[in-house]
Amino acid sequence: MLNPDRFLADLETLRGFGAAGVGKGVVRPAFSDADIAARKWLAARMAEAGLTPQFDPVGNLFGLVEGPSLLLGSHSDSQPEGGWLDGALGVIAALEVARAAREAGGPAVSVVSFQDEEGRFGVTTGSAVWSGTLPMDEADPLTDHAGVTYAVARARMADLAGPFVDPGRFTGYVELHIEQGPVLDTAAEQIGVVTDIVGIRDMKITFAGQQNHAGTTPMHLRRDAFQALAAFNASIAERFRNVVTPASVWSVGHVSLHPNASSIVPGRATFSMQWRDGDADRLNRMEAIVRATAREIAEARGMELSFGPLLGLEPVTMDARLRTALESGAEAVAPGRWRKLPSGALHDATNVAGLMPVAMLFVPSIGGISHDFAEDTANADLVAGLRVLAQAADIVGRG
Ligand code: HGY
Ligand code: MN
Ligand code: MN
Ligand code: MN
């Protein structure tokens, strides 16, 4: 029997790994001590549930049943400042559904916690490597913002690593997640059945000028890398204007100035430029504008310009059969209090969609807040999500 108390207790235990900041905040980036400890605990919890835990070479953790099964899960790494539910909810709900199914002779369900969904090294790195969209030799040289390579980070888990799990053993993938936006909370609804997931592009850009004394260098002679970055950021919205829609989004989320000192004209500015949209053509047109704008600014200001690797994922549509199962579950658990909606956040489901049918469901985020310590969801909504996931697994299992 599905046990909501056991599910909520496991979620609380997982929160204890990397608990930080105010409220229910979590700092558990991929391959950190807290993340590795959490994965070891998860593996033990899977084994107790009668699943066979298996780590792969990039830190993804599976809890497997024998024979063909439906795969449920999400990720258990967090943003550098994250909440307790982003990813964790889908993993622990999957564990509870699989455990209850084993106890009661329910459908064959396996569990996964993907690694580095939050993009310390790339975009949804663990599921991207597992699904083959990101070759290992391209992943290994990727660096985090401190310059640590993926190869070095994943070596921290080398003692746990087994072979990659064969995706062919899974009949489909369903991921429960918090919405991370305001739609369900504002409408006082409990469940969102996802229709599509946006696509994304993410690229590091560097302007290199001339580092110099901030007191003696006349303004007109400076080649100030921060001013180039500021000019880029100030002009990009206008440059995008004829291409984007109200659903398009972009962010400069990480900035690093060198040497980052009050009395030095910055010689180098490296920043992340990320953009998302539901339309692949539009993502490409935005890329052309990003590159052209950076080039023009570099030329006008005497900067050297370099672009890092362009990382990205295409928009995907959810599988109709799995979606219908989720819709039936939603109507049974939360009659009249659910809707269909697209996802503006990325998920491992995007990568898995290249291998098998996938679907997703959301529960509300209080105040629409996520990627912040304040992220939270009412217990009743967490449990509603668990119940819909279990019902959908049942429906799919019965064929
Ligand atoms: O950024 C995202 O959409 C995801 O939470 N990693
Ligand atoms: Mn997530
Ligand atoms: Mn996230
Ligand atoms: Mn001096």
CSV table of C-alpha atoms in Angstrom, one decimal, residues 6 10 41-53 63-65 92 94-104 109 111:
chain,number,residue,atom,x,y,z
A,6,ARG,CA,6.8,7.0,4.8
A,10,ASP,CA,12.0,9.9,3.3
A,41,TRP,CA,21.6,6.7,1.5
A,42,LEU,CA,19.2,6.4,-1.5
A,43,ALA,CA,20.9,3.3,-2.7
A,44,ALA,CA,20.5,1.7,0.7
A,45,ARG,CA,16.8,2.7,0.8
A,46,MET,CA,16.3,1.2,-2.7
A,47,ALA,CA,17.9,-2.1,-1.5
A,48,GLU,CA,15.6,-2.1,1.6
A,49,ALA,CA,12.7,-1.7,-0.8
A,50,GLY,CA,13.8,-4.8,-2.7
A,51,LEU,CA,15.3,-2.9,-5.7
A,52,THR,CA,18.8,-3.6,-7.0
A,53,PRO,CA,20.8,-0.3,-6.7
A,63,GLY,CA,17.0,1.0,-8.4
A,64,LEU,CA,16.1,-1.9,-10.6
A,65,VAL,CA,13.5,-4.7,-10.7
A,92,ILE,CA,11.3,9.8,-3.4
A,94,ALA,CA,9.3,6.9,-7.4
A,95,LEU,CA,10.8,5.0,-4.5
A,96,GLU,CA,7.5,4.9,-2.7
A,97,VAL,CA,5.6,3.8,-5.7
A,98,ALA,CA,8.1,1.1,-6.5
A,99,ARG,CA,8.2,0.0,-2.8
A,100,ALA,CA,4.4,-0.2,-2.5
A,101,ALA,CA,4.2,-2.1,-5.8
A,102,ARG,CA,6.7,-4.7,-4.6
A,103,GLU,CA,4.8,-5.1,-1.3
A,104,ALA,CA,1.4,-5.5,-3.0
A,109,VAL,CA,8.6,-0.2,-11.5
A,111,VAL,CA,13.6,4.1,-10.0
